């Protein structure tokens, strides 16, 4: 692979062998807490952070550790994407890279700049946040293997959510040929790495920055990218905080599409992620009286913010709990 770095990405080079690990904040440009985590780590090391750039030999790093801003144009605009029809985190699919019309989008061009780096990563941690207040941190994945489980066990989160296939439908990616939600992480996973999206919590929760920095350092130690002395140099408090119980695994199974008929949630609890629901529960109703019900038992996920109901293509998602054992340990499967 060429040694040229994409714009707004730096490489911390270890003096001992180790994995190739990539960390991004700002894959969604309006999620600035992840950008703060990346900047804080680089500033603590005395390295350029605005933007991250260059290759630096750093004590305590093993292998190569990349820090970057996922979508710098979107960060500069303060918007989720850089203006294309799909934001960067929905751009990672081979069919888009070979489509000249798709490549006209600034988000798709940024994806193409990052594609080789992410394809070569052993580990990739993408830092995101949500707009809903009081949101619990969780991990999003698109492939679940024992390697994903091992890494997630080092994090104090209660939910690991497999978003594959279902999440992309909110941007109209319904093409059966696109069998993965085309996220940064799914691109890493499809090229043999372990990619996960760490949802740090609410965008306006300033405590999420030191908390996510601490959790990121745990991830980096767990995957062998840094030693503990490196983490101590960054100087985040509570580094030895005990981990929570092993997180529970869920999978998105349903996206409730908005039919734009004046939907309102029936109860306040349905406006929050991770509310348990039973099949048939009336989640809300349209102005014409049509009731929208939970299609199954599970947890309600990503309800549309009440101020976005007139334009958000999805109303809510449903997540079902998964088996304890990841797919690669269940033995041969006879059907898909
Ligand atoms: Zn995001």
CSV table of C-alpha atoms and ligand atoms in Angstrom, one decimal:
chain,number,residue,atom,x,y,z
A,1,UNK,CA,0.0,0.0,0.0
A,2,UNK,CA,1.2,3.5,-0.8
A,3,UNK,CA,2.4,5.6,2.2
A,4,UNK,CA,0.4,8.6,1.1
A,5,UNK,CA,-2.1,9.5,3.8
A,6,UNK,CA,-5.6,10.7,3.1
A,7,UNK,CA,-6.3,14.4,4.0
A,8,UNK,CA,-7.0,14.9,7.8
A,9,UNK,CA,-5.5,11.6,8.8
A,10,UNK,CA,-2.2,11.0,10.7
A,11,UNK,CA,-0.2,7.9,11.4
A,12,UNK,CA,1.3,7.1,14.8
A,13,UNK,CA,4.1,4.7,14.1
A,14,UNK,CA,5.1,2.2,16.8
A,15,UNK,CA,8.7,0.9,17.2
A,16,UNK,CA,7.4,-2.6,17.8
A,17,UNK,CA,5.1,-4.7,15.5
A,18,UNK,CA,1.4,-4.6,16.1
A,19,UNK,CA,-1.9,-4.3,14.3
A,20,UNK,CA,-3.0,-1.6,11.9
A,21,UNK,CA,-5.7,0.3,13.7
A,22,UNK,CA,-7.8,3.3,12.5
A,23,UNK,CA,-9.8,5.7,14.7
A,24,UNK,CA,-12.1,8.4,13.2
A,25,UNK,CA,-14.2,11.1,14.6
A,26,UNK,CA,-16.4,13.3,12.4
A,27,UNK,CA,-17.6,10.6,10.0
A,28,UNK,CA,-20.8,12.5,10.5
A,29,UNK,CA,-19.9,16.2,10.4
A,30,UNK,CA,-22.5,17.3,13.0
A,31,UNK,CA,-21.2,14.9,15.6
A,32,UNK,CA,-18.4,17.0,17.1
A,33,UNK,CA,-17.8,15.0,20.3
A,34,UNK,CA,-15.9,12.3,18.3
A,35,UNK,CA,-13.8,15.0,16.7
A,36,UNK,CA,-13.0,16.3,20.2
A,37,UNK,CA,-11.8,12.9,21.2
A,38,UNK,CA,-9.4,12.6,18.3
A,39,UNK,CA,-8.1,16.2,18.8
A,40,UNK,CA,-7.7,15.6,22.6
A,41,UNK,CA,-5.6,12.5,22.0
A,42,UNK,CA,-3.4,14.1,19.4
A,43,UNK,CA,-2.9,17.3,21.5
A,44,UNK,CA,-2.0,15.3,24.6
A,45,UNK,CA,0.8,13.8,22.4
A,46,UNK,CA,1.8,17.2,21.2
A,47,UNK,CA,0.9,16.4,17.6
A,48,UNK,CA,-1.0,18.5,15.0
A,49,UNK,CA,-4.7,18.0,15.3
A,50,UNK,CA,-6.4,20.7,13.1
A,51,UNK,CA,-6.3,18.8,10.9
A,52,UNK,CA,-4.4,15.6,11.9
A,53,UNK,CA,-1.5,15.1,9.5
A,54,UNK,CA,1.8,13.4,9.0
A,55,UNK,CA,3.6,10.3,10.3
A,56,UNK,CA,5.0,10.4,13.9
A,57,UNK,CA,6.9,7.8,15.8
A,58,UNK,CA,5.2,7.5,19.2
A,59,UNK,CA,6.3,5.6,22.3
A,60,UNK,CA,3.8,3.0,23.5
A,61,UNK,CA,2.2,2.4,20.0
A,62,UNK,CA,2.5,-1.0,18.5
A,63,UNK,CA,2.1,-1.3,14.7
A,64,UNK,CA,0.5,1.6,13.0
A,65,UNK,CA,-2.3,3.7,14.6
A,66,UNK,CA,-4.2,6.2,12.4
A,67,UNK,CA,-6.3,9.0,13.8
A,68,UNK,CA,-8.4,11.0,11.4
A,69,UNK,CA,-11.4,13.2,10.7
A,70,UNK,CA,-13.8,11.0,8.7
A,71,UNK,CA,-15.5,13.7,6.7
A,72,UNK,CA,-13.7,17.1,7.1
A,73,UNK,CA,-15.9,18.9,4.6
A,74,UNK,CA,-19.0,17.9,6.6
A,75,UNK,CA,-17.3,18.9,9.8
A,76,UNK,CA,-16.5,22.3,8.3
A,77,UNK,CA,-20.2,22.7,7.3
A,78,UNK,CA,-21.5,21.3,10.6
A,79,UNK,CA,-23.8,19.0,8.8
A,80,UNK,CA,-24.2,15.2,8.7
A,81,UNK,CA,-22.8,14.9,5.2
A,82,UNK,CA,-20.9,17.1,2.8
A,83,UNK,CA,-23.9,17.7,0.5
A,84,UNK,CA,-24.2,14.5,-1.5
A,85,UNK,CA,-27.4,12.3,-1.5
A,86,UNK,CA,-25.8,9.8,0.9
A,87,UNK,CA,-23.6,10.8,3.8
A,88,UNK,CA,-20.1,9.3,4.1
A,89,UNK,CA,-21.4,6.5,6.4
A,90,UNK,CA,-23.6,5.2,3.6
A,91,UNK,CA,-21.0,5.4,0.7
A,92,UNK,CA,-18.9,2.3,1.2
A,93,UNK,CA,-20.0,-0.1,-1.5
A,94,UNK,CA,-18.1,-1.3,-4.6
A,95,UNK,CA,-21.1,-0.5,-6.9
A,96,UNK,CA,-21.0,3.2,-5.8
A,97,UNK,CA,-17.2,3.5,-6.4
A,98,UNK,CA,-17.7,2.4,-10.0
A,99,UNK,CA,-20.7,4.6,-10.7
A,100,UNK,CA,-19.7,8.0,-12.1
A,101,UNK,CA,-23.0,9.6,-11.0
A,102,UNK,CA,-22.4,8.5,-7.4
A,103,UNK,CA,-18.8,9.7,-7.6
A,104,UNK,CA,-20.0,13.2,-8.3
A,105,UNK,CA,-20.9,13.4,-4.6
A,106,UNK,CA,-18.3,14.9,-2.2
A,107,UNK,CA,-19.2,12.3,0.4
A,108,UNK,CA,-18.6,9.5,-2.1
A,109,UNK,CA,-15.3,11.0,-3.2
A,110,UNK,CA,-14.2,11.1,0.4
A,111,UNK,CA,-15.2,7.5,0.8
A,112,UNK,CA,-13.0,6.6,-2.2
A,113,UNK,CA,-10.0,8.5,-0.6
A,114,UNK,CA,-10.5,6.4,2.6
A,115,UNK,CA,-11.3,3.0,1.0
A,116,UNK,CA,-7.8,1.6,0.8
A,117,UNK,CA,-6.9,2.7,4.4
A,118,UNK,CA,-10.0,1.2,5.8
A,119,UNK,CA,-9.7,-2.0,3.7
A,120,UNK,CA,-6.2,-2.6,5.2
A,121,UNK,CA,-7.3,-2.0,8.8
A,122,UNK,CA,-7.1,-4.8,11.4
A,123,UNK,CA,-9.3,-2.7,13.7
A,124,UNK,CA,-11.4,0.4,13.0
A,125,UNK,CA,-13.2,2.5,15.7
A,126,UNK,CA,-15.7,5.1,14.4
A,127,UNK,CA,-16.8,7.6,17.0
A,128,UNK,CA,-20.4,8.8,16.7
A,129,UNK,CA,-23.0,10.5,18.8
A,130,UNK,CA,-26.8,11.0,18.7
A,131,UNK,CA,-29.0,14.0,18.8
A,132,UNK,CA,-31.4,12.6,21.4
A,133,UNK,CA,-30.8,13.8,24.9
A,134,UNK,CA,-29.7,11.5,27.7
A,135,UNK,CA,-28.7,8.8,25.2
A,136,UNK,CA,-26.9,5.7,26.5
A,137,UNK,CA,-23.6,4.8,24.8
A,138,UNK,CA,-23.8,1.7,22.7
A,139,UNK,CA,-21.8,-0.1,20.0
A,140,UNK,CA,-23.0,-0.6,16.4
A,141,UNK,CA,-21.7,-3.4,14.3
A,142,UNK,CA,-22.5,-4.9,10.9
A,143,UNK,CA,-20.9,-8.3,11.3
A,144,UNK,CA,-20.6,-10.2,14.5
A,145,UNK,CA,-17.7,-12.5,15.1
A,146,UNK,CA,-15.9,-13.8,18.2
A,147,UNK,CA,-13.3,-11.1,17.5
A,148,UNK,CA,-16.0,-8.4,17.7
A,149,UNK,CA,-17.3,-9.9,20.9
A,150,UNK,CA,-13.8,-10.0,22.4
A,151,UNK,CA,-13.3,-6.3,21.7
A,152,UNK,CA,-16.7,-5.2,22.8
A,153,UNK,CA,-16.2,-7.0,26.1
A,154,UNK,CA,-13.6,-4.3,27.0
A,155,UNK,CA,-16.3,-1.6,26.8
A,156,UNK,CA,-18.7,-0.5,29.6
A,157,UNK,CA,-21.7,-0.6,27.2
A,158,UNK,CA,-24.9,-2.6,27.8
A,159,UNK,CA,-25.9,-2.9,24.1
A,160,UNK,CA,-24.1,-4.1,21.0
A,161,UNK,CA,-26.4,-3.6,18.0
A,162,UNK,CA,-26.1,-5.3,14.6
A,163,UNK,CA,-27.5,-2.8,12.2
A,164,UNK,CA,-26.8,-4.7,9.0
A,165,UNK,CA,-29.2,-4.4,6.1
A,166,UNK,CA,-31.9,-2.6,8.0
A,167,UNK,CA,-30.2,0.8,8.7
A,168,UNK,CA,-29.5,1.7,5.1
A,169,UNK,CA,-33.2,1.7,4.2
A,170,UNK,CA,-33.7,5.1,5.7
A,171,UNK,CA,-31.7,6.5,2.8
A,172,UNK,CA,-33.5,4.5,0.2
A,173,UNK,CA,-30.8,1.8,-0.2
A,174,UNK,CA,-33.3,-1.1,-0.8
A,175,UNK,CA,-31.3,-2.7,-3.6
A,176,UNK,CA,-31.0,-6.5,-2.8
A,177,UNK,CA,-27.6,-6.5,-4.5
A,178,UNK,CA,-26.4,-4.2,-1.7
A,179,UNK,CA,-26.4,-6.9,1.0
A,180,UNK,CA,-24.7,-4.7,3.6
A,181,UNK,CA,-25.6,-1.3,5.0
A,182,UNK,CA,-22.7,0.5,3.3
A,183,UNK,CA,-21.1,2.0,6.4
A,184,UNK,CA,-17.4,2.6,7.1
A,185,UNK,CA,-17.5,-0.3,9.5
A,186,UNK,CA,-19.1,-2.8,7.1
A,187,UNK,CA,-16.3,-2.0,4.6
A,188,UNK,CA,-13.7,-2.8,7.2
A,189,UNK,CA,-15.5,-6.0,8.2
A,190,UNK,CA,-15.9,-7.1,4.6
A,191,UNK,CA,-12.2,-6.8,4.1
A,192,UNK,CA,-11.3,-9.0,7.1
A,193,UNK,CA,-10.9,-6.3,9.8
A,194,UNK,CA,-12.9,-5.7,13.0
A,195,UNK,CA,-14.9,-2.5,12.6
A,196,UNK,CA,-17.2,-1.0,15.1
A,197,UNK,CA,-19.1,2.2,15.5
A,198,UNK,CA,-19.0,3.5,19.1
A,199,UNK,CA,-22.0,5.7,19.7
A,200,UNK,CA,-20.7,7.9,22.5
A,201,UNK,CA,-24.0,9.2,23.8
A,202,UNK,CA,-25.8,12.5,23.3
A,203,UNK,CA,-24.2,15.2,21.1
A,204,UNK,CA,-24.7,17.8,23.9
A,205,UNK,CA,-23.3,15.6,26.7
A,206,UNK,CA,-19.8,17.1,27.3
A,207,UNK,CA,-19.0,14.3,29.7
A,208,UNK,CA,-19.1,11.9,26.8
A,209,UNK,CA,-15.7,13.2,25.5
A,210,UNK,CA,-13.6,12.1,28.5
A,211,UNK,CA,-15.7,9.0,28.9
A,212,UNK,CA,-15.3,8.0,25.2
A,213,UNK,CA,-11.6,8.9,25.3
A,214,UNK,CA,-11.2,6.5,28.2
A,215,UNK,CA,-13.2,3.8,26.4
A,216,UNK,CA,-11.3,4.3,23.2
A,217,UNK,CA,-8.0,3.8,25.1
A,218,UNK,CA,-9.4,0.6,26.5
A,219,UNK,CA,-10.2,-0.6,23.0
A,220,UNK,CA,-6.8,0.3,21.8
A,221,UNK,CA,-5.2,-1.6,24.7
A,222,UNK,CA,-7.5,-4.6,24.1
A,223,UNK,CA,-6.6,-4.9,20.4
A,224,UNK,CA,-2.8,-4.5,21.2
A,225,UNK,CA,-2.4,-1.1,19.5
A,226,UNK,CA,-1.0,0.7,22.5
A,227,UNK,CA,0.4,-0.1,25.9
A,228,UNK,CA,-1.0,1.1,29.2
A,229,UNK,CA,1.7,3.8,29.5
A,230,UNK,CA,0.4,5.3,26.3
A,231,UNK,CA,-3.1,5.6,27.9
A,232,UNK,CA,-1.6,7.2,31.0
A,233,UNK,CA,0.1,9.8,28.9
A,234,UNK,CA,-3.3,10.9,27.5
A,235,UNK,CA,-4.3,11.5,31.1
A,236,UNK,CA,-8.0,10.5,31.2
A,237,UNK,CA,-9.4,9.9,34.7
A,238,UNK,CA,-10.9,6.6,35.8
A,239,UNK,CA,-8.8,4.5,33.4
A,240,UNK,CA,-9.1,1.6,35.8
A,241,UNK,CA,-12.9,1.8,36.0
A,242,UNK,CA,-14.2,-1.8,36.1
A,243,UNK,CA,-16.1,-2.9,33.0
A,244,UNK,CA,-19.8,-3.5,33.1
A,245,UNK,CA,-21.3,-6.9,32.7
A,246,UNK,CA,-20.9,-8.3,29.2
A,247,UNK,CA,-23.1,-6.3,26.8
A,248,UNK,CA,-26.2,-7.9,25.4
A,249,UNK,CA,-26.4,-8.4,21.6
A,250,UNK,CA,-29.3,-7.1,19.6
A,251,UNK,CA,-30.0,-6.9,15.9
A,252,UNK,CA,-32.1,-4.4,14.0
A,253,UNK,CA,-35.0,-6.3,12.4
A,254,UNK,CA,-37.4,-3.6,11.2
A,255,UNK,CA,-37.5,0.0,10.0
A,256,UNK,CA,-40.9,1.7,10.2
A,257,UNK,CA,-41.0,3.9,7.2
A,258,UNK,CA,-42.6,7.3,7.5
A,259,UNK,CA,-45.7,7.7,5.3
A,260,UNK,CA,-45.8,11.5,6.0
A,261,UNK,CA,-49.3,11.7,7.2
A,262,UNK,CA,-48.8,13.7,10.4
A,263,UNK,CA,-47.4,11.0,12.7
A,264,UNK,CA,-47.3,11.5,16.5
A,265,UNK,CA,-45.9,9.1,19.1
A,266,UNK,CA,-48.6,7.8,21.5
A,267,UNK,CA,-46.5,8.0,24.6
A,268,UNK,CA,-43.4,9.9,25.7
A,269,UNK,CA,-41.4,6.7,26.4
A,270,UNK,CA,-41.6,5.8,22.7
A,271,UNK,CA,-39.6,8.9,21.9
A,272,UNK,CA,-36.5,7.3,23.6
A,273,UNK,CA,-34.2,4.6,22.3
A,274,UNK,CA,-34.2,1.2,24.0
A,275,UNK,CA,-37.7,1.3,25.3
A,276,UNK,CA,-39.0,-2.3,25.5
A,277,UNK,CA,-42.2,-2.9,23.4
A,278,UNK,CA,-44.6,-5.8,22.9
A,279,UNK,CA,-45.9,-6.9,19.5
A,280,UNK,CA,-49.0,-4.9,18.8
A,281,UNK,CA,-48.3,-2.0,21.1
A,282,UNK,CA,-49.6,1.2,19.6
A,283,UNK,CA,-46.4,3.3,19.1
A,284,UNK,CA,-48.3,6.2,17.6
A,285,UNK,CA,-50.9,7.3,15.0
A,286,UNK,CA,-51.2,9.3,11.8
A,287,UNK,CA,-53.6,12.3,11.5
A,288,UNK,CA,-56.0,10.1,9.4
A,289,UNK,CA,-56.4,7.8,12.4
A,290,UNK,CA,-54.1,4.9,11.2
A,291,UNK,CA,-52.4,3.4,14.2
A,292,UNK,CA,-48.7,2.3,13.8
A,293,UNK,CA,-48.0,-0.8,16.0
A,294,UNK,CA,-44.8,-2.6,17.1
A,295,UNK,CA,-44.4,-5.4,14.6
A,296,UNK,CA,-42.8,-7.7,17.2
A,297,UNK,CA,-41.5,-7.8,20.8
A,298,UNK,CA,-38.2,-6.0,21.2
A,299,UNK,CA,-36.5,-2.7,21.9
A,300,UNK,CA,-37.6,0.4,20.1
A,301,UNK,CA,-34.5,2.1,18.5
A,302,UNK,CA,-33.7,5.5,17.0
A,303,UNK,CA,-37.2,7.0,17.1
A,304,UNK,CA,-37.4,10.1,14.9
A,305,UNK,CA,-37.0,13.3,16.9
A,306,UNK,CA,-40.4,15.0,17.4
A,307,UNK,CA,-39.2,18.0,15.5
A,308,UNK,CA,-38.0,15.9,12.5
A,309,UNK,CA,-41.2,13.9,12.0
A,310,UNK,CA,-42.3,15.9,9.0
A,311,UNK,CA,-39.2,15.0,7.0
A,312,UNK,CA,-37.5,12.0,8.6
A,313,UNK,CA,-37.9,9.0,6.3
A,314,UNK,CA,-38.0,6.5,9.3
A,315,UNK,CA,-40.3,6.7,12.3
A,316,UNK,CA,-38.4,4.2,14.5
A,317,UNK,CA,-36.6,0.8,14.3
A,318,UNK,CA,-37.1,-2.4,16.2
A,319,UNK,CA,-34.2,-4.4,17.7
A,320,UNK,CA,-34.4,-8.1,18.8
A,321,UNK,CA,-32.1,-9.8,21.2
A,322,UNK,CA,-29.6,-12.2,19.6
A,323,UNK,CA,-28.1,-15.5,20.6
A,324,UNK,CA,-25.1,-15.3,22.9
A,325,UNK,CA,-22.8,-17.1,20.5
A,326,UNK,CA,-21.5,-15.2,17.5
A,327,UNK,CA,-22.1,-16.6,14.0
A,328,UNK,CA,-18.5,-17.8,13.5
A,329,UNK,CA,-18.8,-20.1,16.5
A,330,UNK,CA,-22.2,-21.6,15.7
A,331,UNK,CA,-20.7,-24.1,13.3
A,332,UNK,CA,-21.8,-24.7,9.7
A,333,UNK,CA,-25.2,-23.2,8.8
A,334,UNK,CA,-27.5,-25.0,6.4
A,335,UNK,CA,-29.4,-22.0,5.3
A,336,UNK,CA,-28.9,-18.3,5.1
B,1,LIG,ZN1,-23.2,9.3,13.3
